Amino acid sequence: MAAARHLQQREERKRENSKTAVLIVVKEEFKSISKVFVKFAAKSLISAARDI
C-alpha cells in the first residue's frame, strides 16, 4: 500500500514539474513574441510619423 502511494506521489510530482516546464517555455515564447511585436509597433509608429 505504501509503495503504491509513493508511486502516486512521484507521478504527481512529475506532473507538477512538467507543468512548470511548460509554463517556463510559454513565458519564454511570449517574451520573444512580444519583443518582435514591440519592434514591429515601433517601426509602424516611425513610418506613420513620417507620413503625417
mmCIF file as gemmi writes it, N, C-alpha and C atoms, coordinates in Angstrom:
data_model
loop_
_atom_site.group_PDB
_atom_site.id
_atom_site.type_symbol
_atom_site.label_atom_id
_atom_site.label_alt_id
_atom_site.label_comp_id
_atom_site.label_asym_id
_atom_site.label_entity_id
_atom_site.label_seq_id
_atom_site.pdbx_PDB_ins_code
_atom_site.Cartn_x
_atom_site.Cartn_y
_atom_site.Cartn_z
_atom_site.occupancy
_atom_site.B_iso_or_equiv
_atom_site.pdbx_formal_charge
_atom_site.auth_seq_id
_atom_site.auth_asym_id
_atom_site.pdbx_PDB_model_num
ATOM 1 N N . MET Axp A 1 ? 0.834 -1.207 0 1 0 ? 1 A 1
ATOM 2 C CA . MET Axp A 1 ? 0 0 0 1 0 ? 1 A 1
ATOM 3 C C . MET Axp A 1 ? 0.869 1.258 0 1 0 ? 1 A 1
ATOM 4 N N . ALA Axp A 2 ? 1.881 1.26 0.837 1 0 ? 2 A 1
ATOM 5 C CA . ALA Axp A 2 ? 2.761 2.431 0.928 1 0 ? 2 A 1
ATOM 6 C C . ALA Axp A 2 ? 3.516 2.646 -0.378 1 0 ? 2 A 1
ATOM 7 N N . ALA Axp A 3 ? 3.883 1.539 -1.016 1 0 ? 3 A 1
ATOM 8 C CA . ALA Axp A 3 ? 4.617 1.629 -2.286 1 0 ? 3 A 1
ATOM 9 C C . ALA Axp A 3 ? 3.74 2.266 -3.365 1 0 ? 3 A 1
ATOM 10 N N . ALA Axp A 4 ? 2.474 1.88 -3.384 1 0 ? 4 A 1
ATOM 11 C CA . ALA Axp A 4 ? 1.54 2.438 -4.372 1 0 ? 4 A 1
ATOM 12 C C . ALA Axp A 4 ? 1.365 3.938 -4.138 1 0 ? 4 A 1
ATOM 13 N N . ARG Axp A 5 ? 1.264 4.309 -2.872 1 0 ? 5 A 1
ATOM 14 C CA . ARG Axp A 5 ? 1.083 5.732 -2.542 1 0 ? 5 A 1
ATOM 15 C C . ARG Axp A 5 ? 2.335 6.512 -2.93 1 0 ? 5 A 1
ATOM 16 N N . HIS Axp A 6 ? 3.481 5.912 -2.678 1 0 ? 6 A 1
ATOM 17 C CA . HIS Axp A 6 ? 4.754 6.554 -3.022 1 0 ? 6 A 1
ATOM 18 C C . HIS Axp A 6 ? 4.844 6.77 -4.531 1 0 ? 6 A 1
ATOM 19 N N . LEU Axp A 7 ? 4.426 5.755 -5.285 1 0 ? 7 A 1
ATOM 20 C CA . LEU Axp A 7 ? 4.449 5.836 -6.746 1 0 ? 7 A 1
ATOM 21 C C . LEU Axp A 7 ? 3.518 6.949 -7.223 1 0 ? 7 A 1
ATOM 22 N N . GLN Axp A 8 ? 2.344 7.026 -6.601 1 0 ? 8 A 1
ATOM 23 C CA . GLN Axp A 8 ? 1.367 8.053 -6.981 1 0 ? 8 A 1
ATOM 24 C C . GLN Axp A 8 ? 1.932 9.449 -6.702 1 0 ? 8 A 1
ATOM 25 N N . GLN Axp A 9 ? 2.582 9.603 -5.56 1 0 ? 9 A 1
ATOM 26 C CA . GLN Axp A 9 ? 3.18 10.897 -5.222 1 0 ? 9 A 1
ATOM 27 C C . GLN Axp A 9 ? 4.252 11.27 -6.233 1 0 ? 9 A 1
ATOM 28 N N . ARG Axp A 10 ? 5.032 10.259 -6.653 1 0 ? 10 A 1
ATOM 29 C CA . ARG Axp A 10 ? 6.081 10.524 -7.641 1 0 ? 10 A 1
ATOM 30 C C . ARG Axp A 10 ? 5.479 10.983 -8.962 1 0 ? 10 A 1
ATOM 31 N N . GLU Axp A 11 ? 4.392 10.329 -9.366 1 0 ? 11 A 1
ATOM 32 C CA . GLU Axp A 11 ? 3.701 10.699 -10.61 1 0 ? 11 A 1
ATOM 33 C C . GLU Axp A 11 ? 3.182 12.132 -10.513 1 0 ? 11 A 1
ATOM 34 N N . GLU Axp A 12 ? 2.586 12.471 -9.363 1 0 ? 12 A 1
ATOM 35 C CA . GLU Axp A 12 ? 2.052 13.823 -9.18 1 0 ? 12 A 1
ATOM 36 C C . GLU Axp A 12 ? 3.17 14.854 -9.237 1 0 ? 12 A 1
ATOM 37 N N . ARG Axp A 13 ? 4.308 14.52 -8.622 1 0 ? 13 A 1
ATOM 38 C CA . ARG Axp A 13 ? 5.451 15.438 -8.639 1 0 ? 13 A 1
ATOM 39 C C . ARG Axp A 13 ? 5.947 15.641 -10.067 1 0 ? 13 A 1
ATOM 40 N N . LYS Axp A 14 ? 5.988 14.537 -10.824 1 0 ? 14 A 1
ATOM 41 C CA . LYS Axp A 14 ? 6.425 14.615 -12.227 1 0 ? 14 A 1
ATOM 42 C C . LYS Axp A 14 ? 5.5 15.532 -13.009 1 0 ? 14 A 1
ATOM 43 N N . ARG Axp A 15 ? 4.201 15.372 -12.754 1 0 ? 15 A 1
ATOM 44 C CA . ARG Axp A 15 ? 3.219 16.198 -13.452 1 0 ? 15 A 1
ATOM 45 C C . ARG Axp A 15 ? 3.411 17.671 -13.104 1 0 ? 15 A 1
ATOM 46 N N . GLU Axp A 16 ? 3.625 17.959 -11.826 1 0 ? 16 A 1
ATOM 47 C CA . GLU Axp A 16 ? 3.863 19.342 -11.394 1 0 ? 16 A 1
ATOM 48 C C . GLU Axp A 16 ? 5.093 19.902 -12.098 1 0 ? 16 A 1
ATOM 49 N N . ASN Axp A 17 ? 6.166 19.099 -12.15 1 0 ? 17 A 1
ATOM 50 C CA . ASN Axp A 17 ? 7.399 19.535 -12.81 1 0 ? 17 A 1
ATOM 51 C C . ASN Axp A 17 ? 7.165 19.826 -14.276 1 0 ? 17 A 1
ATOM 52 N N . SER Axp A 18 ? 6.395 18.967 -14.951 1 0 ? 18 A 1
ATOM 53 C CA . SER Axp A 18 ? 6.168 19.196 -16.379 1 0 ? 18 A 1
ATOM 54 C C . SER Axp A 18 ? 5.285 20.419 -16.587 1 0 ? 18 A 1
ATOM 55 N N . LYS Axp A 19 ? 4.336 20.652 -15.677 1 0 ? 19 A 1
ATOM 56 C CA . LYS Axp A 19 ? 3.513 21.867 -15.765 1 0 ? 19 A 1
ATOM 57 C C . LYS Axp A 19 ? 4.406 23.088 -15.654 1 0 ? 19 A 1
ATOM 58 N N . THR Axp A 20 ? 5.329 23.05 -14.702 1 0 ? 20 A 1
ATOM 59 C CA . THR Axp A 20 ? 6.254 24.166 -14.5 1 0 ? 20 A 1
ATOM 60 C C . THR Axp A 20 ? 7.112 24.378 -15.734 1 0 ? 20 A 1
ATOM 61 N N . ALA Axp A 21 ? 7.608 23.295 -16.305 1 0 ? 21 A 1
ATOM 62 C CA . ALA Axp A 21 ? 8.439 23.385 -17.507 1 0 ? 21 A 1
ATOM 63 C C . ALA Axp A 21 ? 7.651 24.002 -18.653 1 0 ? 21 A 1
ATOM 64 N N . VAL Axp A 22 ? 6.407 23.579 -18.817 1 0 ? 22 A 1
ATOM 65 C CA . VAL Axp A 22 ? 5.555 24.126 -19.881 1 0 ? 22 A 1
ATOM 66 C C . VAL Axp A 22 ? 5.345 25.614 -19.658 1 0 ? 22 A 1
ATOM 67 N N . LEU Axp A 23 ? 5.083 26.008 -18.423 1 0 ? 23 A 1
ATOM 68 C CA . LEU Axp A 23 ? 4.885 27.428 -18.116 1 0 ? 23 A 1
ATOM 69 C C . LEU Axp A 23 ? 6.116 28.242 -18.46 1 0 ? 23 A 1
ATOM 70 N N . ILE Axp A 24 ? 7.293 27.711 -18.133 1 0 ? 24 A 1
ATOM 71 C CA . ILE Axp A 24 ? 8.544 28.421 -18.431 1 0 ? 24 A 1
ATOM 72 C C . ILE Axp A 24 ? 8.697 28.587 -19.936 1 0 ? 24 A 1
ATOM 73 N N . VAL Axp A 25 ? 8.444 27.52 -20.684 1 0 ? 25 A 1
ATOM 74 C CA . VAL Axp A 25 ? 8.559 27.581 -22.148 1 0 ? 25 A 1
ATOM 75 C C . VAL Axp A 25 ? 7.582 28.607 -22.704 1 0 ? 25 A 1
ATOM 76 N N . VAL Axp A 26 ? 6.346 28.573 -22.227 1 0 ? 26 A 1
ATOM 77 C CA . VAL Axp A 26 ? 5.323 29.514 -22.703 1 0 ? 26 A 1
ATOM 78 C C . VAL Axp A 26 ? 5.748 30.946 -22.405 1 0 ? 26 A 1
ATOM 79 N N . LYS Axp A 27 ? 6.274 31.164 -21.192 1 0 ? 27 A 1
ATOM 80 C CA . LYS Axp A 27 ? 6.751 32.507 -20.824 1 0 ? 27 A 1
ATOM 81 C C . LYS Axp A 27 ? 7.836 32.981 -21.773 1 0 ? 27 A 1
ATOM 82 N N . GLU Axp A 28 ? 8.805 32.107 -22.055 1 0 ? 28 A 1
ATOM 83 C CA . GLU Axp A 28 ? 9.913 32.468 -22.948 1 0 ? 28 A 1
ATOM 84 C C . GLU Axp A 28 ? 9.395 32.775 -24.348 1 0 ? 28 A 1
ATOM 85 N N . GLU Axp A 29 ? 8.484 31.947 -24.84 1 0 ? 29 A 1
ATOM 86 C CA . GLU Axp A 29 ? 7.886 32.177 -26.161 1 0 ? 29 A 1
ATOM 87 C C . GLU Axp A 29 ? 7.186 33.524 -26.179 1 0 ? 29 A 1
ATOM 88 N N . PHE Axp A 30 ? 6.426 33.793 -25.12 1 0 ? 30 A 1
ATOM 89 C CA . PHE Axp A 30 ? 5.672 35.04 -25.047 1 0 ? 30 A 1
ATOM 90 C C . PHE Axp A 30 ? 6.62 36.233 -25.05 1 0 ? 30 A 1
ATOM 91 N N . LYS Axp A 31 ? 7.737 36.101 -24.332 1 0 ? 31 A 1
ATOM 92 C CA . LYS Axp A 31 ? 8.737 37.181 -24.303 1 0 ? 31 A 1
ATOM 93 C C . LYS Axp A 31 ? 9.257 37.462 -25.698 1 0 ? 31 A 1
ATOM 94 N N . SER Axp A 32 ? 9.617 36.412 -26.436 1 0 ? 32 A 1
ATOM 95 C CA . SER Axp A 32 ? 10.184 36.627 -27.769 1 0 ? 32 A 1
ATOM 96 C C . SER Axp A 32 ? 9.127 37.184 -28.719 1 0 ? 32 A 1
ATOM 97 N N . ILE Axp A 33 ? 7.886 36.728 -28.589 1 0 ? 33 A 1
ATOM 98 C CA . ILE Axp A 33 ? 6.806 37.248 -29.434 1 0 ? 33 A 1
ATOM 99 C C . ILE Axp A 33 ? 6.582 38.724 -29.124 1 0 ? 33 A 1
ATOM 100 N N . SER Axp A 34 ? 6.588 39.087 -27.843 1 0 ? 34 A 1
ATOM 101 C CA . SER Axp A 34 ? 6.353 40.488 -27.505 1 0 ? 34 A 1
ATOM 102 C C . SER Axp A 34 ? 7.511 41.369 -27.956 1 0 ? 34 A 1
ATOM 103 N N . LYS Axp A 35 ? 8.743 40.843 -27.937 1 0 ? 35 A 1
ATOM 104 C CA . LYS Axp A 35 ? 9.88 41.617 -28.461 1 0 ? 35 A 1
ATOM 105 C C . LYS Axp A 35 ? 9.671 41.918 -29.937 1 0 ? 35 A 1
ATOM 106 N N . VAL Axp A 36 ? 9.273 40.898 -30.694 1 0 ? 36 A 1
ATOM 107 C CA . VAL Axp A 36 ? 9.016 41.071 -32.128 1 0 ? 36 A 1
ATOM 108 C C . VAL Axp A 36 ? 7.898 42.085 -32.32 1 0 ? 36 A 1
ATOM 109 N N . PHE Axp A 37 ? 6.85 41.964 -31.511 1 0 ? 37 A 1
ATOM 110 C CA . PHE Axp A 37 ? 5.711 42.878 -31.633 1 0 ? 37 A 1
ATOM 111 C C . PHE Axp A 37 ? 6.126 44.312 -31.335 1 0 ? 37 A 1
ATOM 112 N N . VAL Axp A 38 ? 6.943 44.505 -30.304 1 0 ? 38 A 1
ATOM 113 C CA . VAL Axp A 38 ? 7.405 45.853 -29.938 1 0 ? 38 A 1
ATOM 114 C C . VAL Axp A 38 ? 8.215 46.451 -31.083 1 0 ? 38 A 1
ATOM 115 N N . LYS Axp A 39 ? 9.094 45.652 -31.676 1 0 ? 39 A 1
ATOM 116 C CA . LYS Axp A 39 ? 9.885 46.135 -32.817 1 0 ? 39 A 1
ATOM 117 C C . LYS Axp A 39 ? 8.968 46.534 -33.963 1 0 ? 39 A 1
ATOM 118 N N . PHE Axp A 40 ? 7.99 45.682 -34.246 1 0 ? 40 A 1
ATOM 119 C CA . PHE Axp A 40 ? 7.045 45.943 -35.337 1 0 ? 40 A 1
ATOM 120 C C . PHE Axp A 40 ? 6.246 47.215 -35.056 1 0 ? 40 A 1
ATOM 121 N N . ALA Axp A 41 ? 5.77 47.369 -33.818 1 0 ? 41 A 1
ATOM 122 C CA . ALA Axp A 41 ? 4.987 48.545 -33.437 1 0 ? 41 A 1
ATOM 123 C C . ALA Axp A 41 ? 5.838 49.804 -33.552 1 0 ? 41 A 1
ATOM 124 N N . ALA Axp A 42 ? 7.088 49.721 -33.131 1 0 ? 42 A 1
ATOM 125 C CA . ALA Axp A 42 ? 7.989 50.875 -33.209 1 0 ? 42 A 1
ATOM 126 C C . ALA Axp A 42 ? 8.202 51.272 -34.666 1 0 ? 42 A 1
ATOM 127 N N . LYS Axp A 43 ? 8.432 50.297 -35.535 1 0 ? 43 A 1
ATOM 128 C CA . LYS Axp A 43 ? 8.612 50.589 -36.965 1 0 ? 43 A 1
ATOM 129 C C . LYS Axp A 43 ? 7.353 51.227 -37.532 1 0 ? 43 A 1
ATOM 130 N N . SER Axp A 44 ? 6.193 50.703 -37.159 1 0 ? 44 A 1
ATOM 131 C CA . SER Axp A 44 ? 4.922 51.24 -37.652 1 0 ? 44 A 1
ATOM 132 C C . SER Axp A 44 ? 4.746 52.68 -37.205 1 0 ? 44 A 1
ATOM 133 N N . LEU Axp A 45 ? 5.06 52.96 -35.948 1 0 ? 45 A 1
ATOM 134 C CA . LEU Axp A 45 ? 4.923 54.327 -35.422 1 0 ? 45 A 1
ATOM 135 C C . LEU Axp A 45 ? 5.865 55.279 -36.144 1 0 ? 45 A 1
ATOM 136 N N . ILE Axp A 46 ? 7.093 54.824 -36.367 1 0 ? 46 A 1
ATOM 137 C CA . ILE Axp A 46 ? 8.083 55.677 -37.039 1 0 ? 46 A 1
ATOM 138 C C . ILE Axp A 46 ? 7.619 55.985 -38.462 1 0 ? 46 A 1
ATOM 139 N N . SER Axp A 47 ? 7.16 54.96 -39.175 1 0 ? 47 A 1
ATOM 140 C CA . SER Axp A 47 ? 6.727 55.202 -40.558 1 0 ? 47 A 1
ATOM 141 C C . SER Axp A 47 ? 5.438 56.019 -40.585 1 0 ? 47 A 1
ATOM 142 N N . ALA Axp A 48 ? 4.565 55.839 -39.607 1 0 ? 48 A 1
ATOM 143 C CA . ALA Axp A 48 ? 3.329 56.626 -39.536 1 0 ? 48 A 1
ATOM 144 C C . ALA Axp A 48 ? 3.665 58.088 -39.264 1 0 ? 48 A 1
ATOM 145 N N . ALA Axp A 49 ? 4.648 58.328 -38.414 1 0 ? 49 A 1
ATOM 146 C CA . ALA Axp A 49 ? 5.056 59.701 -38.093 1 0 ? 49 A 1
ATOM 147 C C . ALA Axp A 49 ? 5.626 60.387 -39.337 1 0 ? 49 A 1
ATOM 148 N N . ARG Axp A 50 ? 6.315 59.638 -40.167 1 0 ? 50 A 1
ATOM 149 C CA . ARG Axp A 50 ? 6.874 60.196 -41.405 1 0 ? 50 A 1
ATOM 150 C C . ARG Axp A 50 ? 5.771 60.574 -42.385 1 0 ? 50 A 1
ATOM 151 N N . ASP Axp A 51 ? 4.704 59.782 -42.393 1 0 ? 51 A 1
ATOM 152 C CA . ASP Axp A 51 ? 3.602 60.026 -43.334 1 0 ? 51 A 1
ATOM 153 C C . ASP Axp A 51 ? 2.797 61.27 -42.969 1 0 ? 51 A 1
ATOM 154 N N . ILE Axp A 52 ? 2.774 61.622 -41.699 1 0 ? 52 A 1
ATOM 155 C CA . ILE Axp A 52 ? 1.954 62.762 -41.239 1 0 ? 52 A 1
ATOM 156 C C . ILE Axp A 52 ? 2.574 64.079 -41.677 1 0 ? 52 A 1
